[in-house]
Amino acid sequence: MKTVCKDLLAALALCAAPLSSFSGNNAGPQTPTVRILAVGNSFSEDAIDQYFHELCEAAGKRVIIGNLYIGGCSLERHLLNARTDSAAYRFRRIGHDGVTITANPVTLSSALQSDDWDYVSFQQASPLSGKYGSYADLKPLIAYADNVTQGRPTYMWQQTWAYSPTSTHGAFPTYNSDQKVMYDSIMSATRRVMTDYPSLKVLIPTGTAVQTARIASGNYDLTRDGYHLDRLTGRYIAACTWFEAIFGESVIGNPYHPAGMTAEQARMAQEAAHSACQAMK
């Protein structure tokens, strides 16, 4: 563990831009840095690896973003990796200047120790996201993170999204291959996890934002393969949701939207994220 942690810290120290070199649009030299780490899978990759940094920069927020992930990783596997200190992860860090650094392989403990994280998020693997019985590993996982970080971060829960109506994902039949059934199951699990786990202080309602946008636009897909978000609108909705959930301010009117997206599409995405965050208060 110590070797992996040392190597990761060394890589970040060598490659990260100095704080004084940050050139955000609105952030001044006294703007505090918010450090955010996602312990996730490809669904956290969809949510924060694209567009989130730019939304923050446009709003004058100084952020460091970490994403520790394994494709399809469940809470059960995260906990097993924690207990065995397994270097099974890819770690992606986006610095103040938007430059991305990737380290691989990395342990959960080394990522948790690589910065003084203000926020750490967890999520369930998408096939299990509506199966609340699969959430039992969250409690010892949070306890592990608390031990490693000495309880410093605020813990968050990312609510993931339902699959496309035409998804061929192998887990979709467990929800009767019905998007609404899957979404309702995720909503039920979300309510329970936020009630049963008081350590979770912030809910990131990405799944609700995506579903709201689907209803508003009449496009019930918003994925690229039946389950991962499409690379433009879907990912932008997720990033907008993370922004509002963390900072507690409306994302509506944020001037950033990605190339290829119209102002009207951006407004729809922002409104979907805002509506989801307001509904979860």
mmCIF file of C-alpha atoms in Angstrom:
data_model
loop_
_atom_site.group_PDB
_atom_site.id
_atom_site.type_symbol
_atom_site.label_atom_id
_atom_site.label_comp_id
_atom_site.label_asym_id
_atom_site.label_seq_id
_atom_site.Cartn_x
_atom_site.Cartn_y
_atom_site.Cartn_z
ATOM 1 C CA MET A 1 0.000 0.000 0.000
ATOM 2 C CA LYS A 2 2.724 2.467 1.009
ATOM 3 C CA THR A 3 4.558 2.096 -2.293
ATOM 4 C CA VAL A 4 1.447 2.659 -4.392
ATOM 5 C CA CYS A 5 0.424 5.629 -2.256
ATOM 6 C CA LYS A 6 3.919 7.143 -2.454
ATOM 7 C CA ASP A 7 4.035 6.723 -6.237
ATOM 8 C CA LEU A 8 0.609 8.315 -6.665
ATOM 9 C CA LEU A 9 1.455 11.268 -4.455
ATOM 10 C CA ALA A 10 4.746 11.761 -6.299
ATOM 11 C CA ALA A 11 3.013 11.702 -9.677
ATOM 12 C CA LEU A 12 0.459 14.259 -8.553
ATOM 13 C CA ALA A 13 3.136 16.515 -7.083
ATOM 14 C CA LEU A 14 5.165 16.440 -10.276
ATOM 15 C CA CYS A 15 2.302 16.876 -12.726
ATOM 16 C CA ALA A 16 -0.223 19.064 -10.921
ATOM 17 C CA ALA A 17 -0.211 22.735 -11.813
ATOM 18 C CA PRO A 18 0.747 25.070 -8.972
ATOM 19 C CA LEU A 19 -2.143 26.821 -7.305
ATOM 20 C CA SER A 20 -0.844 30.221 -8.382
ATOM 21 C CA SER A 21 -0.988 29.236 -12.063
ATOM 22 C CA PHE A 22 -4.736 28.607 -12.083
ATOM 23 C CA SER A 23 -6.381 30.743 -14.746
ATOM 24 C CA GLY A 24 -10.120 30.312 -14.146
ATOM 25 C CA ASN A 25 -12.447 32.812 -15.766
ATOM 26 C CA ASN A 26 -13.832 34.255 -12.548
ATOM 27 C CA ALA A 27 -11.928 32.706 -9.664
ATOM 28 C CA GLY A 28 -9.744 35.120 -7.772
ATOM 29 C CA PRO A 29 -6.556 34.263 -5.891
ATOM 30 C CA GLN A 30 -8.468 33.975 -2.602
ATOM 31 C CA THR A 31 -11.158 31.643 -3.935
ATOM 32 C CA PRO A 32 -11.078 28.505 -1.757
ATOM 33 C CA THR A 33 -10.387 25.177 -3.408
ATOM 34 C CA VAL A 34 -13.071 22.490 -3.219
ATOM 35 C CA ARG A 35 -11.677 18.974 -3.534
ATOM 36 C CA ILE A 36 -14.070 16.295 -4.787
ATOM 37 C CA LEU A 37 -13.394 12.563 -5.085
ATOM 38 C CA ALA A 38 -15.756 10.038 -6.657
ATOM 39 C CA VAL A 39 -15.360 6.392 -5.670
ATOM 40 C CA GLY A 40 -17.249 4.864 -8.525
ATOM 41 C CA ASN A 41 -17.263 3.205 -11.897
ATOM 42 C CA SER A 42 -18.015 4.188 -15.491
ATOM 43 C CA PHE A 43 -21.113 6.061 -14.302
ATOM 44 C CA SER A 44 -18.943 8.430 -12.244
ATOM 45 C CA GLU A 45 -16.778 8.762 -15.358
ATOM 46 C CA ASP A 46 -19.882 9.864 -17.279
ATOM 47 C CA ALA A 47 -20.753 12.360 -14.566
ATOM 48 C CA ILE A 48 -17.589 14.274 -13.725
ATOM 49 C CA ASP A 49 -14.807 13.539 -16.211
ATOM 50 C CA GLN A 50 -16.337 15.873 -18.795
ATOM 51 C CA TYR A 51 -17.943 19.315 -18.416
ATOM 52 C CA PHE A 52 -18.021 19.470 -14.611
ATOM 53 C CA HIS A 53 -14.705 21.290 -14.313
ATOM 54 C CA GLU A 54 -15.762 23.751 -17.011
ATOM 55 C CA LEU A 55 -19.075 24.464 -15.279
ATOM 56 C CA CYS A 56 -17.205 25.143 -12.053
ATOM 57 C CA GLU A 57 -14.651 27.359 -13.760
ATOM 58 C CA ALA A 58 -17.382 29.374 -15.482
ATOM 59 C CA ALA A 59 -19.002 29.976 -12.087
ATOM 60 C CA GLY A 60 -15.749 31.043 -10.465
ATOM 61 C CA LYS A 61 -15.286 27.827 -8.491
ATOM 62 C CA ARG A 62 -11.801 26.498 -7.902
ATOM 63 C CA VAL A 63 -11.957 22.702 -7.844
ATOM 64 C CA ILE A 64 -9.815 19.605 -7.860
ATOM 65 C CA ILE A 65 -11.701 16.568 -9.138
ATOM 66 C CA GLY A 66 -10.702 12.969 -8.547
ATOM 67 C CA ASN A 67 -12.359 9.915 -10.038
ATOM 68 C CA LEU A 68 -11.350 6.502 -8.716
ATOM 69 C CA TYR A 69 -13.022 3.850 -10.764
ATOM 70 C CA ILE A 70 -13.334 0.345 -12.099
ATOM 71 C CA GLY A 71 -15.876 -0.309 -14.830
ATOM 72 C CA GLY A 72 -19.018 -1.868 -13.355
ATOM 73 C CA CYS A 73 -17.676 -1.736 -9.806
ATOM 74 C CA SER A 74 -20.231 -2.483 -7.100
ATOM 75 C CA LEU A 75 -20.210 -1.468 -3.440
ATOM 76 C CA GLU A 76 -19.347 -5.065 -2.595
ATOM 77 C CA ARG A 77 -16.247 -4.967 -4.768
ATOM 78 C CA HIS A 78 -15.171 -1.555 -3.442
ATOM 79 C CA LEU A 79 -15.340 -2.961 0.078
ATOM 80 C CA LEU A 80 -13.375 -6.078 -0.875
ATOM 81 C CA ASN A 81 -10.723 -3.883 -2.515
ATOM 82 C CA ALA A 82 -10.563 -1.756 0.624
ATOM 83 C CA ARG A 83 -10.124 -4.745 2.917
ATOM 84 C CA THR A 84 -7.424 -6.300 0.728
ATOM 85 C CA ASP A 85 -5.840 -2.944 -0.176
ATOM 86 C CA SER A 86 -6.001 -4.027 -3.797
ATOM 87 C CA ALA A 87 -4.395 -1.800 -6.438
ATOM 88 C CA ALA A 88 -7.300 -2.410 -8.788
ATOM 89 C CA TYR A 89 -8.306 1.123 -9.742
ATOM 90 C CA ARG A 90 -7.645 3.723 -12.359
ATOM 91 C CA PHE A 91 -7.419 7.184 -10.811
ATOM 92 C CA ARG A 92 -8.083 10.304 -12.849
ATOM 93 C CA ARG A 93 -7.416 13.740 -11.370
ATOM 94 C CA ILE A 94 -8.433 17.040 -12.946
ATOM 95 C CA GLY A 95 -6.459 19.943 -11.514
ATOM 96 C CA HIS A 96 -7.161 23.647 -11.163
ATOM 97 C CA ASP A 97 -6.132 24.311 -14.748
ATOM 98 C CA GLY A 98 -8.242 21.498 -16.205
ATOM 99 C CA VAL A 99 -5.215 19.304 -16.898
ATOM 100 C CA THR A 100 -5.958 15.618 -16.360
ATOM 101 C CA ILE A 101 -3.509 13.195 -14.769
ATOM 102 C CA THR A 102 -4.159 9.447 -14.771
ATOM 103 C CA ALA A 103 -2.540 6.903 -12.466
ATOM 104 C CA ASN A 104 -2.938 3.131 -12.700
ATOM 105 C CA PRO A 105 -3.007 0.838 -10.746
ATOM 106 C CA VAL A 106 -4.059 2.576 -7.543
ATOM 107 C CA THR A 107 -5.499 1.478 -4.205
ATOM 108 C CA LEU A 108 -8.541 3.033 -2.581
ATOM 109 C CA SER A 109 -6.458 3.991 0.443
ATOM 110 C CA SER A 110 -3.861 5.826 -1.661
ATOM 111 C CA ALA A 111 -6.506 7.817 -3.520
ATOM 112 C CA LEU A 112 -8.221 8.782 -0.269
ATOM 113 C CA GLN A 113 -4.854 9.975 1.078
ATOM 114 C CA SER A 114 -3.745 11.754 -2.096
ATOM 115 C CA ASP A 115 -5.499 15.008 -1.162
ATOM 116 C CA ASP A 116 -7.513 16.572 1.639
ATOM 117 C CA TRP A 117 -10.833 15.760 0.022
ATOM 118 C CA ASP A 118 -13.775 17.930 1.001
ATOM 119 C CA TYR A 119 -16.310 15.603 -0.622
ATOM 120 C CA VAL A 120 -16.221 11.877 -1.333
ATOM 121 C CA SER A 121 -19.035 10.251 -3.284
ATOM 122 C CA PHE A 122 -20.197 6.658 -3.506
ATOM 123 C CA GLN A 123 -22.644 4.926 -5.843
ATOM 124 C CA GLN A 124 -23.908 1.462 -6.607
ATOM 125 C CA ALA A 125 -23.205 -0.420 -9.829
ATOM 126 C CA SER A 126 -26.033 0.210 -12.277
ATOM 127 C CA PRO A 127 -27.424 -3.370 -12.361
ATOM 128 C CA LEU A 128 -27.868 -3.214 -8.576
ATOM 129 C CA SER A 129 -28.875 0.421 -8.283
ATOM 130 C CA GLY A 130 -32.532 -0.397 -7.712
ATOM 131 C CA LYS A 131 -31.854 -3.390 -5.447
ATOM 132 C CA TYR A 132 -31.616 -1.953 -1.946
ATOM 133 C CA GLY A 133 -30.543 -5.271 -0.468
ATOM 134 C CA SER A 134 -27.232 -4.814 -2.284
ATOM 135 C CA TYR A 135 -26.438 -1.619 -0.366
ATOM 136 C CA ALA A 136 -25.354 -3.303 2.880
ATOM 137 C CA ASP A 137 -21.655 -2.933 2.039
ATOM 138 C CA LEU A 138 -21.954 0.859 2.100
ATOM 139 C CA LYS A 139 -21.782 1.145 5.896
ATOM 140 C CA PRO A 140 -18.401 -0.599 6.318
ATOM 141 C CA LEU A 141 -17.122 1.171 3.186
ATOM 142 C CA ILE A 142 -17.883 4.582 4.710
ATOM 143 C CA ALA A 143 -16.312 3.435 7.984
ATOM 144 C CA TYR A 144 -13.171 2.464 6.060
ATOM 145 C CA ALA A 145 -13.026 5.852 4.340
ATOM 146 C CA ASP A 146 -13.558 7.563 7.693
ATOM 147 C CA ASN A 147 -10.637 5.677 9.169
ATOM 148 C CA VAL A 148 -8.298 6.519 6.283
ATOM 149 C CA THR A 149 -9.293 10.190 6.069
ATOM 150 C CA GLN A 150 -9.868 10.720 9.812
ATOM 151 C CA GLY A 151 -13.459 11.639 9.022
ATOM 152 C CA ARG A 152 -12.631 14.814 7.129
ATOM 153 C CA PRO A 153 -14.791 14.577 3.975
ATOM 154 C CA THR A 154 -18.478 15.165 3.537
ATOM 155 C CA TYR A 155 -19.922 11.966 2.061
ATOM 156 C CA MET A 156 -22.229 12.046 -0.943
ATOM 157 C CA TRP A 157 -24.407 9.544 -2.767
ATOM 158 C CA GLN A 158 -24.773 9.597 -6.540
ATOM 159 C CA GLN A 159 -28.155 8.318 -7.634
ATOM 160 C CA THR A 160 -27.586 6.690 -11.024
ATOM 161 C CA TRP A 161 -30.006 6.558 -13.940
ATOM 162 C CA ALA A 162 -32.303 4.012 -15.524
ATOM 163 C CA TYR A 163 -31.393 2.363 -18.802
ATOM 164 C CA SER A 164 -32.710 3.248 -22.232
ATOM 165 C CA PRO A 165 -36.084 1.654 -23.089
ATOM 166 C CA THR A 166 -34.307 -0.387 -25.775
ATOM 167 C CA SER A 167 -31.287 -1.347 -23.666
ATOM 168 C CA THR A 168 -29.834 -4.801 -24.179
ATOM 169 C CA HIS A 169 -27.922 -4.737 -20.884
ATOM 170 C CA GLY A 170 -28.037 -8.140 -19.236
ATOM 171 C CA ALA A 171 -29.434 -6.728 -15.995
ATOM 172 C CA PHE A 172 -32.359 -4.916 -17.606
ATOM 173 C CA PRO A 173 -34.694 -7.957 -17.484
ATOM 174 C CA THR A 174 -34.460 -7.867 -13.674
ATOM 175 C CA TYR A 175 -36.442 -4.625 -14.000
ATOM 176 C CA ASN A 176 -38.843 -6.205 -16.512
ATOM 177 C CA SER A 177 -36.876 -4.410 -19.260
ATOM 178 C CA ASP A 178 -38.903 -1.342 -18.334
ATOM 179 C CA GLN A 179 -37.268 2.046 -17.824
ATOM 180 C CA LYS A 180 -39.987 3.273 -15.464
ATOM 181 C CA VAL A 181 -39.757 0.166 -13.303
ATOM 182 C CA MET A 182 -35.985 0.606 -13.085
ATOM 183 C CA TYR A 183 -36.250 4.322 -12.337
ATOM 184 C CA ASP A 184 -38.884 3.788 -9.654
ATOM 185 C CA SER A 185 -36.703 1.083 -8.081
ATOM 186 C CA ILE A 186 -33.707 3.442 -8.046
ATOM 187 C CA MET A 187 -35.851 6.179 -6.506
ATOM 188 C CA SER A 188 -37.026 3.836 -3.767
ATOM 189 C CA ALA A 189 -33.457 2.734 -3.016
ATOM 190 C CA THR A 190 -32.323 6.373 -2.999
ATOM 191 C CA ARG A 191 -34.916 7.378 -0.410
ATOM 192 C CA ARG A 192 -33.915 4.502 1.809
ATOM 193 C CA VAL A 193 -30.173 5.024 1.576
ATOM 194 C CA MET A 194 -30.457 8.715 2.431
ATOM 195 C CA THR A 195 -32.649 7.821 5.431
ATOM 196 C CA ASP A 196 -30.690 4.823 6.656
ATOM 197 C CA TYR A 197 -27.190 6.264 6.237
ATOM 198 C CA PRO A 198 -26.926 9.585 8.084
ATOM 199 C CA SER A 199 -23.250 9.804 7.122
ATOM 200 C CA LEU A 200 -24.431 10.663 3.596
ATOM 201 C CA LYS A 201 -24.953 14.414 3.738
ATOM 202 C CA VAL A 202 -25.373 15.207 0.031
ATOM 203 C CA LEU A 203 -27.537 13.495 -2.570
ATOM 204 C CA ILE A 204 -26.573 13.933 -6.204
ATOM 205 C CA PRO A 205 -29.831 13.077 -8.033
ATOM 206 C CA THR A 206 -28.316 12.379 -11.446
ATOM 207 C CA GLY A 207 -30.873 9.690 -12.245
ATOM 208 C CA THR A 208 -33.780 12.035 -11.543
ATOM 209 C CA ALA A 209 -32.206 14.796 -13.645
ATOM 210 C CA VAL A 210 -31.739 12.433 -16.589
ATOM 211 C CA GLN A 211 -35.288 11.120 -16.271
ATOM 212 C CA THR A 212 -36.660 14.673 -16.028
ATOM 213 C CA ALA A 213 -34.814 15.610 -19.217
ATOM 214 C CA ARG A 214 -36.114 12.495 -20.946
ATOM 215 C CA ILE A 215 -39.697 13.453 -20.153
ATOM 216 C CA ALA A 216 -39.199 17.107 -21.064
ATOM 217 C CA SER A 217 -37.506 16.376 -24.380
ATOM 218 C CA GLY A 218 -39.435 13.262 -25.372
ATOM 219 C CA ASN A 219 -36.094 11.494 -25.859
ATOM 220 C CA TYR A 220 -36.246 8.550 -23.465
ATOM 221 C CA ASP A 221 -32.777 7.355 -24.381
ATOM 222 C CA LEU A 222 -29.996 9.916 -23.715
ATOM 223 C CA THR A 223 -27.490 7.051 -23.730
ATOM 224 C CA ARG A 224 -24.834 5.961 -26.205
ATOM 225 C CA ASP A 225 -25.190 2.216 -25.715
ATOM 226 C CA GLY A 226 -28.386 1.697 -23.749
ATOM 227 C CA TYR A 227 -26.909 2.502 -20.332
ATOM 228 C CA HIS A 228 -23.927 4.883 -20.461
ATOM 229 C CA LEU A 229 -24.931 8.506 -20.990
ATOM 230 C CA ASP A 230 -24.550 10.007 -24.432
ATOM 231 C CA ARG A 231 -21.408 12.082 -24.739
ATOM 232 C CA LEU A 232 -23.109 15.456 -25.120
ATOM 233 C CA THR A 233 -26.524 16.021 -23.529
ATOM 234 C CA GLY A 234 -26.529 13.139 -21.064
ATOM 235 C CA ARG A 235 -23.096 13.873 -19.661
ATOM 236 C CA TYR A 236 -23.831 17.593 -19.491
ATOM 237 C CA ILE A 237 -27.018 16.940 -17.486
ATOM 238 C CA ALA A 238 -25.008 14.820 -15.043
ATOM 239 C CA ALA A 239 -22.318 17.489 -14.657
ATOM 240 C CA CYS A 240 -24.954 20.172 -14.064
ATOM 241 C CA THR A 241 -26.528 18.006 -11.366
ATOM 242 C CA TRP A 242 -23.230 17.518 -9.574
ATOM 243 C CA PHE A 243 -22.572 21.258 -9.702
ATOM 244 C CA GLU A 244 -25.868 22.252 -8.110
ATOM 245 C CA ALA A 245 -25.907 19.429 -5.567
ATOM 246 C CA ILE A 246 -22.426 20.263 -4.267
ATOM 247 C CA PHE A 247 -22.458 24.054 -4.380
ATOM 248 C CA GLY A 248 -26.099 24.584 -3.490
ATOM 249 C CA GLU A 249 -26.636 27.245 -6.119
ATOM 250 C CA SER A 250 -28.737 27.088 -9.235
ATOM 251 C CA VAL A 251 -26.919 25.899 -12.332
ATOM 252 C CA ILE A 252 -29.465 27.686 -14.515
ATOM 253 C CA GLY A 253 -27.740 30.476 -16.375
ATOM 254 C CA ASN A 254 -24.235 29.030 -16.103
ATOM 255 C CA PRO A 255 -22.566 30.316 -19.279
ATOM 256 C CA TYR A 256 -20.687 27.128 -20.080
ATOM 257 C CA HIS A 257 -22.013 24.504 -22.410
ATOM 258 C CA PRO A 258 -19.988 22.165 -24.617
ATOM 259 C CA ALA A 259 -19.322 22.656 -28.298
ATOM 260 C CA GLY A 260 -22.112 21.235 -30.425
ATOM 261 C CA MET A 261 -24.825 22.051 -27.897
ATOM 262 C CA THR A 262 -27.258 24.865 -28.565
ATOM 263 C CA ALA A 263 -28.194 27.412 -25.914
ATOM 264 C CA GLU A 264 -31.701 25.936 -25.892
ATOM 265 C CA GLN A 265 -30.387 22.419 -25.269
ATOM 266 C CA ALA A 266 -28.120 23.709 -22.506
ATOM 267 C CA ARG A 267 -31.007 25.478 -20.837
ATOM 268 C CA MET A 268 -33.107 22.298 -20.928
ATOM 269 C CA ALA A 269 -30.269 20.312 -19.342
ATOM 270 C CA GLN A 270 -29.685 22.926 -16.661
ATOM 271 C CA GLU A 271 -33.389 23.101 -15.846
ATOM 272 C CA ALA A 272 -33.586 19.307 -15.553
ATOM 273 C CA ALA A 273 -30.640 19.294 -13.123
ATOM 274 C CA HIS A 274 -32.081 22.184 -11.127
ATOM 275 C CA SER A 275 -35.514 20.580 -10.936
ATOM 276 C CA ALA A 276 -34.018 17.295 -9.708
ATOM 277 C CA CYS A 277 -31.957 18.987 -7.014
ATOM 278 C CA GLN A 278 -34.912 21.043 -5.830
ATOM 279 C CA ALA A 279 -37.163 17.976 -5.717
ATOM 280 C CA MET A 280 -34.712 16.130 -3.474
ATOM 281 C CA LYS A 281 -34.507 18.843 -0.809
#
